[in-house]
mmCIF file of C-alpha atoms in Angstrom:
data_model
loop_
_atom_site.group_PDB
_atom_site.id
_atom_site.type_symbol
_atom_site.label_atom_id
_atom_site.label_comp_id
_atom_site.label_asym_id
_atom_site.label_seq_id
_atom_site.Cartn_x
_atom_site.Cartn_y
_atom_site.Cartn_z
ATOM 1 C CA MET A 1 131.678 111.568 102.977
ATOM 2 C CA ILE A 2 129.517 114.666 102.806
ATOM 3 C CA PHE A 3 125.791 114.969 103.384
ATOM 4 C CA GLU A 4 123.762 117.843 102.005
ATOM 5 C CA ILE A 5 120.471 118.657 100.363
ATOM 6 C CA SER A 6 120.669 118.810 96.587
ATOM 7 C CA LYS A 7 119.211 121.587 94.450
ATOM 8 C CA SER A 8 116.286 119.256 93.805
ATOM 9 C CA GLY A 9 115.624 119.067 97.546
ATOM 10 C CA ASN A 10 116.836 115.480 97.832
ATOM 11 C CA PRO A 11 119.258 114.108 100.425
ATOM 12 C CA LEU A 12 122.649 113.804 98.733
ATOM 13 C CA PHE A 13 125.652 111.863 99.968
ATOM 14 C CA SER A 14 128.857 112.643 98.110
ATOM 15 C CA LYS A 15 132.543 111.814 98.366
ATOM 16 C CA ILE A 16 131.608 108.310 99.446
ATOM 17 C CA HIS A 17 134.745 106.162 99.727
ATOM 18 C CA PRO A 18 134.490 102.983 97.603
ATOM 19 C CA VAL A 19 134.643 100.847 100.753
ATOM 20 C CA LEU A 20 131.673 102.704 102.230
ATOM 21 C CA ALA A 21 129.901 102.467 98.888
ATOM 22 C CA ASP A 22 130.147 98.678 99.111
ATOM 23 C CA ILE A 23 128.772 98.775 102.649
ATOM 24 C CA LEU A 24 125.909 100.926 101.402
ATOM 25 C CA ARG A 25 125.101 98.495 98.594
ATOM 26 C CA ALA A 26 124.665 95.777 101.191
ATOM 27 C CA VAL A 27 121.616 97.653 102.477
ATOM 28 C CA ALA A 28 119.545 96.300 99.593
ATOM 29 C CA LEU A 29 120.278 92.651 100.323
ATOM 30 C CA ASP A 30 117.542 90.560 101.882
ATOM 31 C CA PRO A 31 118.131 90.405 105.664
ATOM 32 C CA TRP A 32 116.047 87.216 105.906
ATOM 33 C CA GLU A 33 118.528 85.461 103.648
ATOM 34 C CA ARG A 34 121.665 86.979 105.131
ATOM 35 C CA TYR A 35 120.713 86.907 108.800
ATOM 36 C CA PRO A 36 118.047 84.216 109.269
ATOM 37 C CA ASP A 37 118.354 84.187 113.065
ATOM 38 C CA GLY A 38 118.635 87.935 113.490
ATOM 39 C CA SER A 39 115.652 88.577 111.214
ATOM 40 C CA ALA A 40 113.283 87.107 113.780
ATOM 41 C CA ARG A 41 113.427 90.525 115.455
ATOM 42 C CA LEU A 42 111.859 92.122 112.379
ATOM 43 C CA LEU A 43 108.513 90.381 112.925
ATOM 44 C CA PRO A 44 107.879 90.426 116.681
ATOM 45 C CA PRO A 45 104.672 89.071 118.260
ATOM 46 C CA PRO A 46 101.918 91.573 119.126
ATOM 47 C CA GLY A 47 101.448 90.333 122.691
ATOM 48 C CA ASP A 48 100.843 87.274 124.842
ATOM 49 C CA ASP A 49 97.348 86.380 123.642
ATOM 50 C CA GLU A 50 97.645 83.088 121.758
ATOM 51 C CA GLU A 51 94.733 83.721 119.414
ATOM 52 C CA LEU A 52 96.077 87.153 118.545
ATOM 53 C CA ARG A 53 99.571 85.792 117.917
ATOM 54 C CA SER A 54 98.201 83.111 115.625
ATOM 55 C CA ASP A 55 96.069 85.644 113.759
ATOM 56 C CA TRP A 56 99.094 87.949 113.497
ATOM 57 C CA GLU A 57 101.299 85.220 112.041
ATOM 58 C CA ASP A 58 98.686 84.253 109.485
ATOM 59 C CA HIS A 59 97.596 87.688 108.299
ATOM 60 C CA VAL A 60 99.715 90.576 109.542
ATOM 61 C CA GLN A 61 103.271 89.301 109.344
ATOM 62 C CA PRO A 62 103.051 88.334 105.633
ATOM 63 C CA GLU A 63 101.794 91.874 104.933
ATOM 64 C CA LEU A 64 104.656 93.363 106.920
ATOM 65 C CA ARG A 65 107.181 91.176 105.130
ATOM 66 C CA HIS A 66 105.785 92.294 101.781
ATOM 67 C CA HIS A 67 105.946 95.917 102.975
ATOM 68 C CA PHE A 68 109.621 95.563 103.955
ATOM 69 C CA ASP A 69 110.438 93.857 100.643
ATOM 70 C CA SER A 70 108.755 96.672 98.707
ATOM 71 C CA GLU A 71 110.677 99.348 100.575
ATOM 72 C CA ARG A 72 113.917 97.490 99.989
ATOM 73 C CA GLY A 73 113.107 97.432 96.272
ATOM 74 C CA LEU A 74 113.043 101.231 96.211
ATOM 75 C CA VAL A 75 116.375 101.368 98.034
ATOM 76 C CA PHE A 76 117.876 98.898 95.565
ATOM 77 C CA ALA A 77 116.829 101.115 92.650
ATOM 78 C CA ASP A 78 118.403 104.177 94.276
ATOM 79 C CA LEU A 79 121.645 102.305 94.931
ATOM 80 C CA GLU A 80 121.765 101.190 91.302
ATOM 81 C CA ALA A 81 121.772 104.874 90.382
ATOM 82 C CA MET A 82 124.866 105.680 92.503
ATOM 83 C CA LYS A 83 127.447 107.556 90.481
ATOM 84 C CA GLN A 84 131.207 107.257 90.620
ATOM 85 C CA GLY A 85 133.627 110.041 89.828
ATOM 86 C CA ARG A 86 136.432 109.616 87.317
ATOM 87 C CA GLY A 87 139.329 107.363 88.192
ATOM 88 C CA LYS A 88 139.729 103.826 89.423
ATOM 89 C CA ASN A 89 139.142 104.455 93.117
ATOM 90 C CA ALA A 90 137.074 107.576 92.741
ATOM 91 C CA ALA A 91 134.463 108.447 95.287
ATOM 92 C CA TRP A 92 130.786 107.778 94.766
ATOM 93 C CA SER A 93 127.726 109.938 95.174
ATOM 94 C CA LEU A 94 124.188 108.902 96.072
ATOM 95 C CA GLU A 95 121.137 111.105 95.681
ATOM 96 C CA ILE A 96 118.025 109.749 97.374
ATOM 97 C CA PRO A 97 114.666 110.958 96.064
ATOM 98 C CA PHE A 98 112.930 112.644 98.989
ATOM 99 C CA LYS A 99 109.844 110.471 98.568
ATOM 100 C CA HIS A 100 112.056 107.410 99.168
ATOM 101 C CA CYS A 101 113.328 108.560 102.564
ATOM 102 C CA ASP A 102 110.797 106.466 104.471
ATOM 103 C CA ALA A 103 111.837 103.394 102.478
ATOM 104 C CA TRP A 104 115.479 104.053 103.292
ATOM 105 C CA LEU A 105 114.802 104.572 106.992
ATOM 106 C CA ILE A 106 112.853 101.336 107.287
ATOM 107 C CA THR A 107 115.363 99.327 105.233
ATOM 108 C CA LEU A 108 118.344 100.694 107.149
ATOM 109 C CA ASN A 109 116.588 100.061 110.459
ATOM 110 C CA ALA A 110 115.692 96.522 109.479
ATOM 111 C CA LEU A 111 119.288 95.741 108.572
ATOM 112 C CA ARG A 112 120.623 97.292 111.778
ATOM 113 C CA LEU A 113 118.177 95.310 113.889
ATOM 114 C CA ALA A 114 119.005 92.071 112.077
ATOM 115 C CA LEU A 115 122.764 92.674 112.357
ATOM 116 C CA VAL A 116 122.589 93.450 116.069
ATOM 117 C CA SER A 117 120.360 90.471 116.785
ATOM 118 C CA GLU A 118 122.449 88.100 114.654
ATOM 119 C CA ASN A 119 125.691 89.164 116.359
ATOM 120 C CA CYS A 120 124.152 89.547 119.817
ATOM 121 C CA PHE A 121 125.674 92.968 120.300
ATOM 122 C CA SER A 122 125.171 94.301 123.808
ATOM 123 C CA GLU A 123 123.998 97.810 124.656
ATOM 124 C CA GLN A 124 127.507 98.568 125.838
ATOM 125 C CA GLU A 125 128.998 97.508 122.508
ATOM 126 C CA LEU A 126 126.460 99.621 120.627
ATOM 127 C CA ALA A 127 127.190 102.653 122.780
ATOM 128 C CA HIS A 128 130.960 102.186 122.778
ATOM 129 C CA MET A 129 132.660 105.126 121.175
ATOM 130 C CA THR A 130 135.945 103.372 120.299
ATOM 131 C CA SER A 131 136.468 101.877 116.865
ATOM 132 C CA PRO A 132 135.580 98.211 116.490
ATOM 133 C CA ASP A 133 138.169 95.660 115.390
ATOM 134 C CA LEU A 134 137.758 95.811 111.618
ATOM 135 C CA GLY A 135 139.869 92.710 111.224
ATOM 136 C CA THR A 136 136.957 90.550 112.353
ATOM 137 C CA GLU A 137 133.519 89.913 110.894
ATOM 138 C CA ARG A 138 131.963 91.020 114.165
ATOM 139 C CA GLY A 139 133.903 94.261 114.127
ATOM 140 C CA LEU A 140 132.867 94.944 110.541
ATOM 141 C CA ALA A 141 129.245 94.238 111.431
ATOM 142 C CA LEU A 142 129.382 96.704 114.334
ATOM 143 C CA MET A 143 130.951 99.341 112.114
ATOM 144 C CA SER A 144 128.187 98.791 109.565
ATOM 145 C CA VAL A 145 125.515 99.176 112.259
ATOM 146 C CA ASN A 146 127.000 102.519 113.271
ATOM 147 C CA PHE A 147 127.469 103.674 109.683
ATOM 148 C CA TYR A 148 123.855 102.875 108.815
ATOM 149 C CA ALA A 149 122.779 104.772 111.943
ATOM 150 C CA PHE A 150 124.673 107.814 110.665
ATOM 151 C CA VAL A 151 122.872 107.594 107.315
ATOM 152 C CA GLN A 152 119.543 107.289 109.159
ATOM 153 C CA GLU A 153 120.269 110.378 111.262
ATOM 154 C CA CYS A 154 121.098 112.376 108.134
ATOM 155 C CA LEU A 155 117.826 111.363 106.489
ATOM 156 C CA ILE A 156 115.795 112.101 109.625
ATOM 157 C CA ARG A 157 117.321 115.567 109.833
ATOM 158 C CA ALA A 158 116.495 116.178 106.181
ATOM 159 C CA MET A 159 112.898 115.064 106.779
ATOM 160 C CA ASP A 160 112.570 117.080 109.973
ATOM 161 C CA VAL A 161 113.609 120.227 108.182
ATOM 162 C CA THR A 162 110.889 119.662 105.616
ATOM 163 C CA ASP A 163 108.267 118.735 108.217
ATOM 164 C CA GLY A 164 109.074 121.781 110.300
ATOM 165 C CA GLU A 165 108.539 124.104 107.365
ATOM 166 C CA SER A 166 105.047 122.965 106.556
ATOM 167 C CA ALA A 167 103.539 120.885 109.347
ATOM 168 C CA THR A 168 101.174 122.159 111.993
ATOM 169 C CA PRO A 169 101.735 120.395 115.325
ATOM 170 C CA VAL A 170 98.823 118.291 116.465
ATOM 171 C CA ASP A 171 98.544 117.646 120.180
ATOM 172 C CA PRO A 172 95.375 115.806 121.214
ATOM 173 C CA ASP A 173 96.473 116.228 124.851
ATOM 174 C CA MET B 1 52.516 92.429 126.748
ATOM 175 C CA PRO B 2 55.727 92.113 124.778
ATOM 176 C CA GLY B 3 58.904 93.245 126.365
ATOM 177 C CA TRP B 4 62.449 93.331 125.130
ATOM 178 C CA MET B 5 65.195 90.863 125.694
ATOM 179 C CA VAL B 6 68.892 91.359 125.602
ATOM 180 C CA VAL B 7 70.716 88.302 124.391
ATOM 181 C CA THR B 8 74.344 87.440 124.159
ATOM 182 C CA SER B 9 73.697 84.400 122.013
ATOM 183 C CA PRO B 10 72.779 82.637 119.812
ATOM 184 C CA ALA B 11 74.921 84.068 117.073
ATOM 185 C CA SER B 12 71.924 85.097 115.028
ATOM 186 C CA CYS B 13 71.327 87.891 117.495
ATOM 187 C CA TRP B 14 74.740 89.374 116.852
ATOM 188 C CA VAL B 15 75.343 91.600 113.882
ATOM 189 C CA PRO B 16 78.816 91.698 112.326
ATOM 190 C CA ALA B 17 80.712 94.970 112.491
ATOM 191 C CA PRO B 18 80.206 97.202 109.442
ATOM 192 C CA GLU B 19 82.673 96.782 106.575
ATOM 193 C CA SER B 20 84.359 100.079 107.349
ATOM 194 C CA GLN B 21 85.428 98.706 110.721
ATOM 195 C CA LYS B 22 86.681 95.368 109.492
ATOM 196 C CA VAL B 23 90.312 94.607 108.746
ATOM 197 C CA PRO B 24 90.709 92.468 105.599
ATOM 198 C CA GLY B 25 91.834 88.954 106.313
ATOM 199 C CA ARG B 26 91.371 89.318 110.023
ATOM 200 C CA LYS B 27 88.804 87.711 112.249
ATOM 201 C CA ALA B 28 86.128 90.202 113.194
ATOM 202 C CA HIS B 29 86.501 90.991 116.866
ATOM 203 C CA SER B 30 83.723 93.538 117.054
ATOM 204 C CA TRP B 31 80.037 92.710 117.016
ATOM 205 C CA ARG B 32 76.980 94.872 117.487
ATOM 206 C CA LEU B 33 74.455 93.702 119.976
ATOM 207 C CA SER B 34 70.976 93.253 118.582
ATOM 208 C CA VAL B 35 68.041 93.856 120.873
ATOM 209 C CA LYS B 36 65.036 91.850 119.798
ATOM 210 C CA PRO B 37 61.371 92.001 120.756
ATOM 211 C CA PHE B 38 60.398 89.220 123.134
ATOM 212 C CA MET B 39 56.914 87.820 123.333
ATOM 213 C CA GLY B 40 57.294 85.609 126.380
ATOM 214 C CA GLU B 41 58.209 86.053 130.008
ATOM 215 C CA PRO B 42 60.609 88.906 130.658
ATOM 216 C CA GLY B 43 64.115 88.023 131.669
ATOM 217 C CA ILE B 44 67.663 88.066 130.607
ATOM 218 C CA PHE B 45 69.034 85.083 128.786
ATOM 219 C CA GLU B 46 72.685 84.279 128.786
ATOM 220 C CA SER B 47 74.536 81.368 127.291
ATOM 221 C CA PRO B 48 77.277 79.808 129.379
ATOM 222 C CA GLY B 49 80.677 81.432 129.038
ATOM 223 C CA THR B 50 79.473 84.559 127.262
ATOM 224 C CA SER B 51 79.428 87.893 128.983
ATOM 225 C CA LEU B 52 76.983 90.489 127.738
ATOM 226 C CA LEU B 53 79.556 93.234 127.777
ATOM 227 C CA GLU B 54 82.532 91.160 126.683
ATOM 228 C CA GLY B 55 84.364 92.996 123.899
ATOM 229 C CA LEU B 56 82.109 96.041 124.185
ATOM 230 C CA ASP B 57 83.788 97.910 127.029
ATOM 231 C CA GLN B 58 87.147 96.144 127.227
ATOM 232 C CA LEU B 59 89.898 98.711 126.931
ATOM 233 C CA TRP B 60 93.133 97.798 125.226
ATOM 234 C CA ILE B 61 96.403 99.648 125.474
ATOM 235 C CA VAL B 62 99.210 99.902 122.970
ATOM 236 C CA VAL B 63 102.639 99.710 124.563
ATOM 237 C CA VAL B 64 105.934 100.539 122.891
ATOM 238 C CA HIS B 65 108.952 98.760 124.352
ATOM 239 C CA ASN B 66 112.538 99.858 124.350
ATOM 240 C CA ASP B 67 114.998 98.548 121.793
ATOM 241 C CA PRO B 68 118.483 100.071 122.066
ATOM 242 C CA VAL B 69 119.019 99.762 118.316
ATOM 243 C CA ASN B 70 116.241 102.183 117.388
ATOM 244 C CA LEU B 71 117.495 105.741 117.231
ATOM 245 C CA MET B 72 115.718 108.136 119.568
ATOM 246 C CA SER B 73 115.179 110.555 116.707
ATOM 247 C CA TYR B 74 113.630 107.732 114.664
ATOM 248 C CA VAL B 75 111.264 106.675 117.449
ATOM 249 C CA SER B 76 110.148 110.264 117.923
ATOM 250 C CA MET B 77 109.534 110.647 114.196
ATOM 251 C CA VAL B 78 107.498 107.435 114.066
ATOM 252 C CA PHE B 79 105.305 108.633 116.939
ATOM 253 C CA ARG B 80 104.620 111.922 115.142
ATOM 254 C CA ARG B 81 103.781 110.125 111.924
ATOM 255 C CA VAL B 82 101.621 107.320 113.350
ATOM 256 C CA PHE B 83 99.723 109.267 116.018
ATOM 257 C CA GLY B 84 99.912 112.817 114.634
ATOM 258 C CA TRP B 85 101.517 114.060 117.841
ATOM 259 C CA SER B 86 103.403 117.280 118.358
ATOM 260 C CA VAL B 87 107.174 117.164 118.660
ATOM 261 C CA GLN B 88 106.874 117.700 122.430
ATOM 262 C CA ARG B 89 104.489 114.836 123.021
ATOM 263 C CA ALA B 90 106.437 112.480 120.766
ATOM 264 C CA GLU B 91 109.665 113.323 122.604
ATOM 265 C CA LYS B 92 107.995 112.783 125.974
ATOM 266 C CA HIS B 93 106.851 109.263 125.070
ATOM 267 C CA MET B 94 110.158 108.498 123.370
ATOM 268 C CA MET B 95 112.048 109.420 126.546
ATOM 269 C CA GLU B 96 109.651 107.313 128.575
ATOM 270 C CA VAL B 97 110.462 104.321 126.374
ATOM 271 C CA HIS B 98 114.160 105.100 126.660
ATOM 272 C CA THR B 99 114.297 105.601 130.441
ATOM 273 C CA LYS B 100 111.532 103.308 131.732
ATOM 274 C CA GLY B 101 111.666 100.624 129.091
ATOM 275 C CA ARG B 102 108.091 101.132 127.878
ATOM 276 C CA SER B 103 105.398 103.688 127.267
ATOM 277 C CA VAL B 104 101.640 103.398 126.856
ATOM 278 C CA VAL B 105 100.993 105.303 123.663
ATOM 279 C CA TRP B 106 97.282 104.669 123.100
ATOM 280 C CA SER B 107 94.214 103.133 124.722
ATOM 281 C CA GLY B 108 90.856 102.221 123.276
ATOM 282 C CA GLY B 109 89.131 99.478 121.340
ATOM 283 C CA ARG B 110 90.871 96.343 120.195
ATOM 284 C CA GLU B 111 90.529 96.843 116.444
ATOM 285 C CA GLN B 112 92.187 100.250 116.520
ATOM 286 C CA ALA B 113 94.840 98.969 118.914
ATOM 287 C CA GLU B 114 95.691 96.193 116.451
ATOM 288 C CA LEU B 115 95.945 98.721 113.614
ATOM 289 C CA TYR B 116 98.337 100.895 115.601
ATOM 290 C CA VAL B 117 100.505 97.942 116.565
ATOM 291 C CA GLN B 118 100.646 96.904 112.926
ATOM 292 C CA LYS B 119 101.727 100.412 111.910
ATOM 293 C CA LEU B 120 104.371 100.494 114.641
ATOM 294 C CA HIS B 121 105.643 97.062 113.613
ATOM 295 C CA GLY B 122 105.756 98.404 110.065
ATOM 296 C CA CYS B 123 108.234 100.964 111.342
ATOM 297 C CA LEU B 124 110.120 98.212 113.224
ATOM 298 C CA LEU B 125 109.249 99.431 116.704
ATOM 299 C CA LEU B 126 108.604 96.849 119.402
ATOM 300 C CA ALA B 127 104.929 97.251 120.233
ATOM 301 C CA THR B 128 102.301 95.108 121.894
ATOM 302 C CA LEU B 129 98.655 95.394 122.746
ATOM 303 C CA GLU B 130 97.442 94.471 126.212
ATOM 304 C CA LYS B 131 94.161 94.512 128.058
ATOM 305 C CA SER B 132 93.877 97.614 130.153
#
């Protein structure tokens, strides 16, 4: 798999193995449906104050849920536009419109958080550099978490390059 | 000779926060104190359980907590986007979260603190607001 910036200035992943393409498509699935226990992490409480927590549940969390669903919708549309080369097991390519990078980062992060929480991965497992056992569901989940992290890092680098070219640092300190 | 009285209640003496400071769908936490002319004996009237300065000078802090799943580069980027910080300041707070488990990223009034926590939750960071 190769990551580069396309001529249009968009992040472009190419030579994506069909297996990885399937793992990528899973990004657009609803984590609340797939990982009901793990998804609790996606809407944490704002603090210990009971009134605030109640207010948050009633008004803020539905807005956040809608926000996450909207972002995932953009990711779904981009995944639908993935292109496959010629041949039965040809590699795929995915070009992500630059304006969708935030949506991808949030959707990828949400899925990673839900996967880790659902599988109760420890910090040691997350940091382990050896390959997980791909013969188990847990091993596949850990591999997915790491793969999605790689995609996130690529997108962040692409966004940082753009920010660095035009942004003026603001330091209220 | 009329004087002035400062009242904490009844509610008619309190003026709701202006629309620009309200968050849709949320209870208004901020109220402006109204000072009314008083024609009787001078004094300060207080209703039980209400402090004159409650909510007016209470500082709140926004705290970001560590989550090992969030990439350090992602946390740093979120800080730059949400708070408008420089790369250096964002990295400093990100490392504080990473090494100490938490970092106080903002302090001020409750309404703004709630808005920041909502934005941070929107980016899937673990954030809370606490009384300073």
